[in-house]
Amino acid sequence: MSHAEPYNGWLIELVRGQAGYSFRCQHPGQNFVVSDERTYLTHEQALKAARLRADLESVQLALRHFINGRLQLLLLSPAERVALENSLAQCVNAVSDPTYQGYYYG
């Protein structure tokens, strides 16, 4: 069973499985789906994690747009651009991990 709802331009789908709930987030303007591939005990926990991931992905998309637009004026090399984008992706993955100690999930 699944349930979908909009959130800040994203479509969040919560999927109920045998062990709990998981989520998938899709942005209408993008051709990819994001998930942390975790299972949460409650619907509310999964929704909270999904909203955080959608927020983080939105920040990453905005920064990538900035990097590929305005920062090109700073003459970043392709390797520097790729390294910066990879760093952003690693940050999003780390911060969206519920065990991450440097972020408040309140």
mmCIF file of N, CA and C in Angstrom:
data_model
loop_
_atom_site.group_PDB
_atom_site.id
_atom_site.type_symbol
_atom_site.label_atom_id
_atom_site.label_comp_id
_atom_site.label_asym_id
_atom_site.label_seq_id
_atom_site.Cartn_x
_atom_site.Cartn_y
_atom_site.Cartn_z
ATOM 1 N N MET A 1 0.842 -1.176 0.000
ATOM 2 C CA MET A 1 0.000 0.000 0.000
ATOM 3 C C MET A 1 0.889 1.242 0.000
ATOM 4 N N SER A 2 0.507 2.246 -0.767
ATOM 5 C CA SER A 2 1.283 3.478 -0.783
ATOM 6 C C SER A 2 0.354 4.686 -0.712
ATOM 7 N N HIS A 3 0.945 5.789 -0.311
ATOM 8 C CA HIS A 3 0.225 7.051 -0.170
ATOM 9 C C HIS A 3 1.139 8.144 -0.698
ATOM 10 N N ALA A 4 0.628 9.023 -1.559
ATOM 11 C CA ALA A 4 1.442 10.103 -2.118
ATOM 12 C C ALA A 4 0.854 11.445 -1.720
ATOM 13 N N GLU A 5 1.757 12.404 -1.484
ATOM 14 C CA GLU A 5 1.317 13.761 -1.167
ATOM 15 C C GLU A 5 2.352 14.759 -1.659
ATOM 16 N N PRO A 6 1.898 15.957 -2.036
ATOM 17 C CA PRO A 6 2.843 16.982 -2.488
ATOM 18 C C PRO A 6 3.533 17.645 -1.301
ATOM 19 N N TYR A 7 4.771 18.070 -1.539
ATOM 20 C CA TYR A 7 5.520 18.798 -0.517
ATOM 21 C C TYR A 7 6.544 19.699 -1.202
ATOM 22 N N ASN A 8 6.365 20.991 -1.107
ATOM 23 C CA ASN A 8 7.308 21.981 -1.652
ATOM 24 C C ASN A 8 7.766 21.665 -3.071
ATOM 25 N N GLY A 9 6.829 21.306 -3.922
ATOM 26 C CA GLY A 9 7.161 21.010 -5.312
ATOM 27 C C GLY A 9 7.560 19.571 -5.577
ATOM 28 N N TRP A 10 7.680 18.770 -4.549
ATOM 29 C CA TRP A 10 8.029 17.357 -4.681
ATOM 30 C C TRP A 10 6.775 16.522 -4.485
ATOM 31 N N LEU A 11 6.786 15.328 -5.037
ATOM 32 C CA LEU A 11 5.750 14.357 -4.738
ATOM 33 C C LEU A 11 6.388 13.294 -3.853
ATOM 34 N N ILE A 12 5.886 13.181 -2.639
ATOM 35 C CA ILE A 12 6.402 12.205 -1.683
ATOM 36 C C ILE A 12 5.455 11.010 -1.666
ATOM 37 N N GLU A 13 6.021 9.847 -1.909
ATOM 38 C CA GLU A 13 5.249 8.612 -1.848
ATOM 39 C C GLU A 13 5.740 7.793 -0.665
ATOM 40 N N LEU A 14 4.834 7.490 0.240
ATOM 41 C CA LEU A 14 5.141 6.633 1.383
ATOM 42 C C LEU A 14 4.616 5.236 1.072
ATOM 43 N N VAL A 15 5.478 4.263 1.253
ATOM 44 C CA VAL A 15 5.137 2.882 0.916
ATOM 45 C C VAL A 15 5.170 2.046 2.189
ATOM 46 N N ARG A 16 4.076 1.357 2.446
ATOM 47 C CA ARG A 16 4.016 0.489 3.622
ATOM 48 C C ARG A 16 4.487 -0.901 3.233
ATOM 49 N N GLY A 17 5.466 -1.390 3.966
ATOM 50 C CA GLY A 17 5.984 -2.733 3.748
ATOM 51 C C GLY A 17 5.776 -3.581 4.984
ATOM 52 N N GLN A 18 6.318 -4.775 4.982
ATOM 53 C CA GLN A 18 6.154 -5.682 6.114
ATOM 54 C C GLN A 18 6.822 -5.161 7.375
ATOM 55 N N ALA A 19 7.971 -4.500 7.218
ATOM 56 C CA ALA A 19 8.733 -4.051 8.383
ATOM 57 C C ALA A 19 8.458 -2.600 8.762
ATOM 58 N N GLY A 20 7.670 -1.888 7.969
ATOM 59 C CA GLY A 20 7.404 -0.491 8.267
ATOM 60 C C GLY A 20 7.174 0.309 6.994
ATOM 61 N N TYR A 21 7.641 1.551 7.007
ATOM 62 C CA TYR A 21 7.398 2.476 5.906
ATOM 63 C C TYR A 21 8.705 2.938 5.274
ATOM 64 N N SER A 22 8.665 3.145 3.973
ATOM 65 C CA SER A 22 9.781 3.736 3.244
ATOM 66 C C SER A 22 9.210 4.881 2.411
ATOM 67 N N PHE A 23 10.088 5.637 1.787
ATOM 68 C CA PHE A 23 9.610 6.758 0.974
ATOM 69 C C PHE A 23 10.364 6.849 -0.338
ATOM 70 N N ARG A 24 9.719 7.526 -1.270
ATOM 71 C CA ARG A 24 10.328 7.914 -2.541
ATOM 72 C C ARG A 24 9.877 9.337 -2.812
ATOM 73 N N CYS A 25 10.821 10.176 -3.233
ATOM 74 C CA CYS A 25 10.511 11.565 -3.565
ATOM 75 C C CYS A 25 10.831 11.805 -5.030
ATOM 76 N N GLN A 26 9.908 12.452 -5.721
ATOM 77 C CA GLN A 26 10.148 12.795 -7.120
ATOM 78 C C GLN A 26 9.778 14.252 -7.345
ATOM 79 N N HIS A 27 10.670 14.958 -8.021
ATOM 80 C CA HIS A 27 10.419 16.345 -8.389
ATOM 81 C C HIS A 27 9.899 16.345 -9.816
ATOM 82 N N PRO A 28 8.773 17.002 -10.068
ATOM 83 C CA PRO A 28 8.188 16.965 -11.408
ATOM 84 C C PRO A 28 9.137 17.414 -12.527
ATOM 85 N N GLY A 29 10.061 18.296 -12.237
ATOM 86 C CA GLY A 29 10.971 18.781 -13.263
ATOM 87 C C GLY A 29 12.197 17.915 -13.467
ATOM 88 N N GLN A 30 12.308 16.833 -12.720
ATOM 89 C CA GLN A 30 13.493 15.975 -12.775
ATOM 90 C C GLN A 30 13.092 14.551 -13.165
ATOM 91 N N ASN A 31 14.037 13.836 -13.721
ATOM 92 C CA ASN A 31 13.773 12.468 -14.165
ATOM 93 C C ASN A 31 14.362 11.439 -13.215
ATOM 94 N N PHE A 32 14.353 11.705 -11.928
ATOM 95 C CA PHE A 32 14.902 10.754 -10.977
ATOM 96 C C PHE A 32 14.053 10.718 -9.718
ATOM 97 N N VAL A 33 14.205 9.648 -8.989
ATOM 98 C CA VAL A 33 13.515 9.462 -7.717
ATOM 99 C C VAL A 33 14.580 9.307 -6.648
ATOM 100 N N VAL A 34 14.371 9.924 -5.488
ATOM 101 C CA VAL A 34 15.329 9.793 -4.394
ATOM 102 C C VAL A 34 14.682 9.090 -3.208
ATOM 103 N N SER A 35 15.510 8.346 -2.496
ATOM 104 C CA SER A 35 15.095 7.632 -1.299
ATOM 105 C C SER A 35 16.338 7.382 -0.469
ATOM 106 N N ASP A 36 16.166 7.199 0.820
ATOM 107 C CA ASP A 36 17.321 6.840 1.646
ATOM 108 C C ASP A 36 17.412 5.325 1.831
ATOM 109 N N GLU A 37 16.480 4.594 1.220
ATOM 110 C CA GLU A 37 16.463 3.129 1.249
ATOM 111 C C GLU A 37 16.426 2.567 2.670
ATOM 112 N N ARG A 38 15.781 3.274 3.542
ATOM 113 C CA ARG A 38 15.608 2.828 4.929
ATOM 114 C C ARG A 38 14.148 2.485 5.172
ATOM 115 N N THR A 39 13.913 1.772 6.245
ATOM 116 C CA THR A 39 12.558 1.456 6.667
ATOM 117 C C THR A 39 12.320 2.117 8.018
ATOM 118 N N TYR A 40 11.196 2.779 8.142
ATOM 119 C CA TYR A 40 10.827 3.483 9.369
ATOM 120 C C TYR A 40 9.641 2.784 10.017
ATOM 121 N N LEU A 41 9.605 2.790 11.330
ATOM 122 C CA LEU A 41 8.545 2.084 12.046
ATOM 123 C C LEU A 41 7.179 2.718 11.847
ATOM 124 N N THR A 42 7.142 4.048 11.759
ATOM 125 C CA THR A 42 5.855 4.725 11.647
ATOM 126 C C THR A 42 5.767 5.564 10.374
ATOM 127 N N HIS A 43 4.542 5.830 9.995
ATOM 128 C CA HIS A 43 4.235 6.700 8.860
ATOM 129 C C HIS A 43 4.841 8.087 9.097
ATOM 130 N N GLU A 44 4.708 8.594 10.324
ATOM 131 C CA GLU A 44 5.193 9.932 10.657
ATOM 132 C C GLU A 44 6.717 10.030 10.537
ATOM 133 N N GLN A 45 7.432 8.999 10.975
ATOM 134 C CA GLN A 45 8.896 8.995 10.852
ATOM 135 C C GLN A 45 9.326 9.000 9.388
ATOM 136 N N ALA A 46 8.663 8.202 8.586
ATOM 137 C CA ALA A 46 8.993 8.141 7.157
ATOM 138 C C ALA A 46 8.681 9.467 6.474
ATOM 139 N N LEU A 47 7.569 10.089 6.830
ATOM 140 C CA LEU A 47 7.202 11.373 6.239
ATOM 141 C C LEU A 47 8.193 12.464 6.632
ATOM 142 N N LYS A 48 8.615 12.469 7.880
ATOM 143 C CA LYS A 48 9.599 13.447 8.349
ATOM 144 C C LYS A 48 10.925 13.282 7.600
ATOM 145 N N ALA A 49 11.355 12.039 7.438
ATOM 146 C CA ALA A 49 12.598 11.767 6.711
ATOM 147 C C ALA A 49 12.460 12.158 5.240
ATOM 148 N N ALA A 50 11.304 11.884 4.652
ATOM 149 C CA ALA A 50 11.073 12.224 3.243
ATOM 150 C C ALA A 50 11.092 13.729 3.037
ATOM 151 N N ARG A 51 10.466 14.465 3.942
ATOM 152 C CA ARG A 51 10.460 15.930 3.820
ATOM 153 C C ARG A 51 11.868 16.503 3.954
ATOM 154 N N LEU A 52 12.641 15.966 4.884
ATOM 155 C CA LEU A 52 14.022 16.416 5.029
ATOM 156 C C LEU A 52 14.799 16.127 3.750
ATOM 157 N N ARG A 53 14.641 14.932 3.202
ATOM 158 C CA ARG A 53 15.371 14.576 1.981
ATOM 159 C C ARG A 53 14.947 15.467 0.822
ATOM 160 N N ALA A 54 13.662 15.750 0.694
ATOM 161 C CA ALA A 54 13.185 16.644 -0.370
ATOM 162 C C ALA A 54 13.785 18.042 -0.203
ATOM 163 N N ASP A 55 13.831 18.533 1.017
ATOM 164 C CA ASP A 55 14.438 19.849 1.274
ATOM 165 C C ASP A 55 15.911 19.854 0.884
ATOM 166 N N LEU A 56 16.636 18.818 1.290
ATOM 167 C CA LEU A 56 18.065 18.734 0.975
ATOM 168 C C LEU A 56 18.300 18.612 -0.526
ATOM 169 N N GLU A 57 17.480 17.831 -1.200
ATOM 170 C CA GLU A 57 17.612 17.689 -2.650
ATOM 171 C C GLU A 57 17.313 19.011 -3.350
ATOM 172 N N SER A 58 16.358 19.773 -2.831
ATOM 173 C CA SER A 58 16.052 21.089 -3.408
ATOM 174 C C SER A 58 17.246 22.019 -3.303
ATOM 175 N N VAL A 59 17.898 21.989 -2.153
ATOM 176 C CA VAL A 59 19.109 22.805 -1.971
ATOM 177 C C VAL A 59 20.186 22.360 -2.951
ATOM 178 N N GLN A 60 20.364 21.054 -3.077
ATOM 179 C CA GLN A 60 21.382 20.532 -3.994
ATOM 180 C C GLN A 60 21.079 20.934 -5.435
ATOM 181 N N LEU A 61 19.821 20.834 -5.860
ATOM 182 C CA LEU A 61 19.457 21.223 -7.223
ATOM 183 C C LEU A 61 19.706 22.708 -7.456
ATOM 184 N N ALA A 62 19.360 23.536 -6.463
ATOM 185 C CA ALA A 62 19.588 24.976 -6.602
ATOM 186 C C ALA A 62 21.075 25.294 -6.695
ATOM 187 N N LEU A 63 21.881 24.635 -5.865
ATOM 188 C CA LEU A 63 23.321 24.877 -5.913
ATOM 189 C C LEU A 63 23.932 24.378 -7.217
ATOM 190 N N ARG A 64 23.453 23.253 -7.719
ATOM 191 C CA ARG A 64 23.956 22.770 -9.013
ATOM 192 C C ARG A 64 23.622 23.754 -10.126
ATOM 193 N N HIS A 65 22.413 24.294 -10.072
ATOM 194 C CA HIS A 65 22.024 25.293 -11.068
ATOM 195 C C HIS A 65 22.946 26.512 -10.978
ATOM 196 N N PHE A 66 23.244 26.929 -9.762
ATOM 197 C CA PHE A 66 24.146 28.059 -9.541
ATOM 198 C C PHE A 66 25.553 27.734 -10.049
ATOM 199 N N ILE A 67 26.029 26.541 -9.722
ATOM 200 C CA ILE A 67 27.373 26.127 -10.149
ATOM 201 C C ILE A 67 27.472 26.116 -11.674
ATOM 202 N N ASN A 68 26.462 25.567 -12.315
ATOM 203 C CA ASN A 68 26.499 25.452 -13.766
ATOM 204 C C ASN A 68 26.148 26.758 -14.478
ATOM 205 N N GLY A 69 25.698 27.732 -13.742
ATOM 206 C CA GLY A 69 25.363 29.029 -14.325
ATOM 207 C C GLY A 69 26.352 30.091 -13.913
ATOM 208 N N ARG A 70 26.118 30.655 -12.764
ATOM 209 C CA ARG A 70 26.930 31.779 -12.291
ATOM 210 C C ARG A 70 28.390 31.427 -12.047
ATOM 211 N N LEU A 71 28.646 30.255 -11.485
ATOM 212 C CA LEU A 71 30.035 29.918 -11.178
ATOM 213 C C LEU A 71 30.866 29.642 -12.424
ATOM 214 N N GLN A 72 30.209 29.383 -13.547
ATOM 215 C CA GLN A 72 30.974 29.212 -14.785
ATOM 216 C C GLN A 72 31.721 30.499 -15.110
ATOM 217 N N LEU A 73 31.167 31.611 -14.665
ATOM 218 C CA LEU A 73 31.835 32.887 -14.888
ATOM 219 C C LEU A 73 33.160 32.959 -14.137
ATOM 220 N N LEU A 74 33.303 32.136 -13.099
ATOM 221 C CA LEU A 74 34.550 32.114 -12.328
ATOM 222 C C LEU A 74 35.573 31.167 -12.949
ATOM 223 N N LEU A 75 35.205 30.590 -14.070
ATOM 224 C CA LEU A 75 36.094 29.719 -14.826
ATOM 225 C C LEU A 75 36.543 28.481 -14.054
ATOM 226 N N LEU A 76 35.586 27.829 -13.409
ATOM 227 C CA LEU A 76 35.894 26.546 -12.784
ATOM 228 C C LEU A 76 36.173 25.529 -13.882
ATOM 229 N N SER A 77 37.143 24.703 -13.655
ATOM 230 C CA SER A 77 37.416 23.644 -14.622
ATOM 231 C C SER A 77 36.324 22.581 -14.511
ATOM 232 N N PRO A 78 36.141 21.771 -15.546
ATOM 233 C CA PRO A 78 35.148 20.687 -15.451
ATOM 234 C C PRO A 78 35.409 19.775 -14.256
ATOM 235 N N ALA A 79 36.665 19.474 -13.981
ATOM 236 C CA ALA A 79 37.000 18.610 -12.840
ATOM 237 C C ALA A 79 36.601 19.275 -11.522
ATOM 238 N N GLU A 80 36.793 20.585 -11.410
ATOM 239 C CA GLU A 80 36.417 21.301 -10.189
ATOM 240 C C GLU A 80 34.898 21.316 -10.021
ATOM 241 N N ARG A 81 34.183 21.496 -11.129
ATOM 242 C CA ARG A 81 32.726 21.481 -11.076
ATOM 243 C C ARG A 81 32.215 20.111 -10.637
ATOM 244 N N VAL A 82 32.770 19.049 -11.205
ATOM 245 C CA VAL A 82 32.363 17.688 -10.845
ATOM 246 C C VAL A 82 32.667 17.415 -9.377
ATOM 247 N N ALA A 83 33.833 17.832 -8.919
ATOM 248 C CA ALA A 83 34.213 17.622 -7.512
ATOM 249 C C ALA A 83 33.254 18.361 -6.581
ATOM 250 N N LEU A 84 32.869 19.576 -6.952
ATOM 251 C CA LEU A 84 31.939 20.350 -6.130
ATOM 252 C C LEU A 84 30.562 19.694 -6.103
ATOM 253 N N GLU A 85 30.088 19.227 -7.255
ATOM 254 C CA GLU A 85 28.789 18.554 -7.302
ATOM 255 C C GLU A 85 28.812 17.242 -6.517
ATOM 256 N N ASN A 86 29.908 16.497 -6.599
ATOM 257 C CA ASN A 86 30.028 15.258 -5.825
ATOM 258 C C ASN A 86 30.041 15.546 -4.333
ATOM 259 N N SER A 87 30.697 16.614 -3.950
ATOM 260 C CA SER A 87 30.730 17.009 -2.543
ATOM 261 C C SER A 87 29.331 17.354 -2.044
ATOM 262 N N LEU A 88 28.561 18.050 -2.858
ATOM 263 C CA LEU A 88 27.179 18.379 -2.491
ATOM 264 C C LEU A 88 26.353 17.106 -2.314
ATOM 265 N N ALA A 89 26.498 16.156 -3.228
ATOM 266 C CA ALA A 89 25.747 14.903 -3.141
ATOM 267 C C ALA A 89 26.119 14.129 -1.880
ATOM 268 N N GLN A 90 27.404 14.085 -1.553
ATOM 269 C CA GLN A 90 27.843 13.396 -0.335
ATOM 270 C C GLN A 90 27.272 14.074 0.906
ATOM 271 N N CYS A 91 27.225 15.389 0.898
ATOM 272 C CA CYS A 91 26.669 16.132 2.028
ATOM 273 C C CYS A 91 25.191 15.806 2.207
ATOM 274 N N VAL A 92 24.429 15.803 1.116
ATOM 275 C CA VAL A 92 22.996 15.483 1.191
ATOM 276 C C VAL A 92 22.797 14.077 1.743
ATOM 277 N N ASN A 93 23.573 13.123 1.263
ATOM 278 C CA ASN A 93 23.444 11.750 1.761
ATOM 279 C C ASN A 93 23.795 11.647 3.239
ATOM 280 N N ALA A 94 24.837 12.344 3.657
ATOM 281 C CA ALA A 94 25.253 12.290 5.064
ATOM 282 C C ALA A 94 24.218 12.932 5.977
ATOM 283 N N VAL A 95 23.758 14.106 5.615
ATOM 284 C CA VAL A 95 22.837 14.841 6.483
ATOM 285 C C VAL A 95 21.472 14.179 6.530
ATOM 286 N N SER A 96 21.071 13.480 5.470
ATOM 287 C CA SER A 96 19.767 12.821 5.493
ATOM 288 C C SER A 96 19.792 11.496 6.249
ATOM 289 N N ASP A 97 20.954 11.061 6.676
ATOM 290 C CA ASP A 97 21.082 9.829 7.464
ATOM 291 C C ASP A 97 20.660 10.126 8.903
ATOM 292 N N PRO A 98 19.652 9.419 9.413
ATOM 293 C CA PRO A 98 19.163 9.687 10.772
ATOM 294 C C PRO A 98 20.232 9.510 11.868
ATOM 295 N N THR A 99 21.293 8.807 11.583
ATOM 296 C CA THR A 99 22.336 8.621 12.592
ATOM 297 C C THR A 99 23.380 9.738 12.561
ATOM 298 N N TYR A 100 23.246 10.672 11.608
ATOM 299 C CA TYR A 100 24.192 11.788 11.505
ATOM 300 C C TYR A 100 24.106 12.631 12.770
ATOM 301 N N GLN A 101 25.254 12.919 13.374
ATOM 302 C CA GLN A 101 25.298 13.615 14.660
ATOM 303 C C GLN A 101 25.373 15.134 14.558
ATOM 304 N N GLY A 102 25.616 15.653 13.370
ATOM 305 C CA GLY A 102 25.815 17.097 13.245
ATOM 306 C C GLY A 102 24.590 17.856 12.829
ATOM 307 N N TYR A 103 23.410 17.249 12.865
ATOM 308 C CA TYR A 103 22.207 17.922 12.396
ATOM 309 C C TYR A 103 21.068 17.615 13.344
ATOM 310 N N TYR A 104 20.280 18.619 13.665
ATOM 311 C CA TYR A 104 19.134 18.461 14.538
ATOM 312 C C TYR A 104 17.907 18.105 13.714
ATOM 313 N N TYR A 105 17.252 17.017 14.043
ATOM 314 C CA TYR A 105 16.073 16.570 13.296
ATOM 315 C C TYR A 105 14.763 17.068 13.878
ATOM 316 N N GLY A 106 14.809 17.973 14.834
ATOM 317 C CA GLY A 106 13.608 18.445 15.509
ATOM 318 C C GLY A 106 12.564 18.856 14.593
#
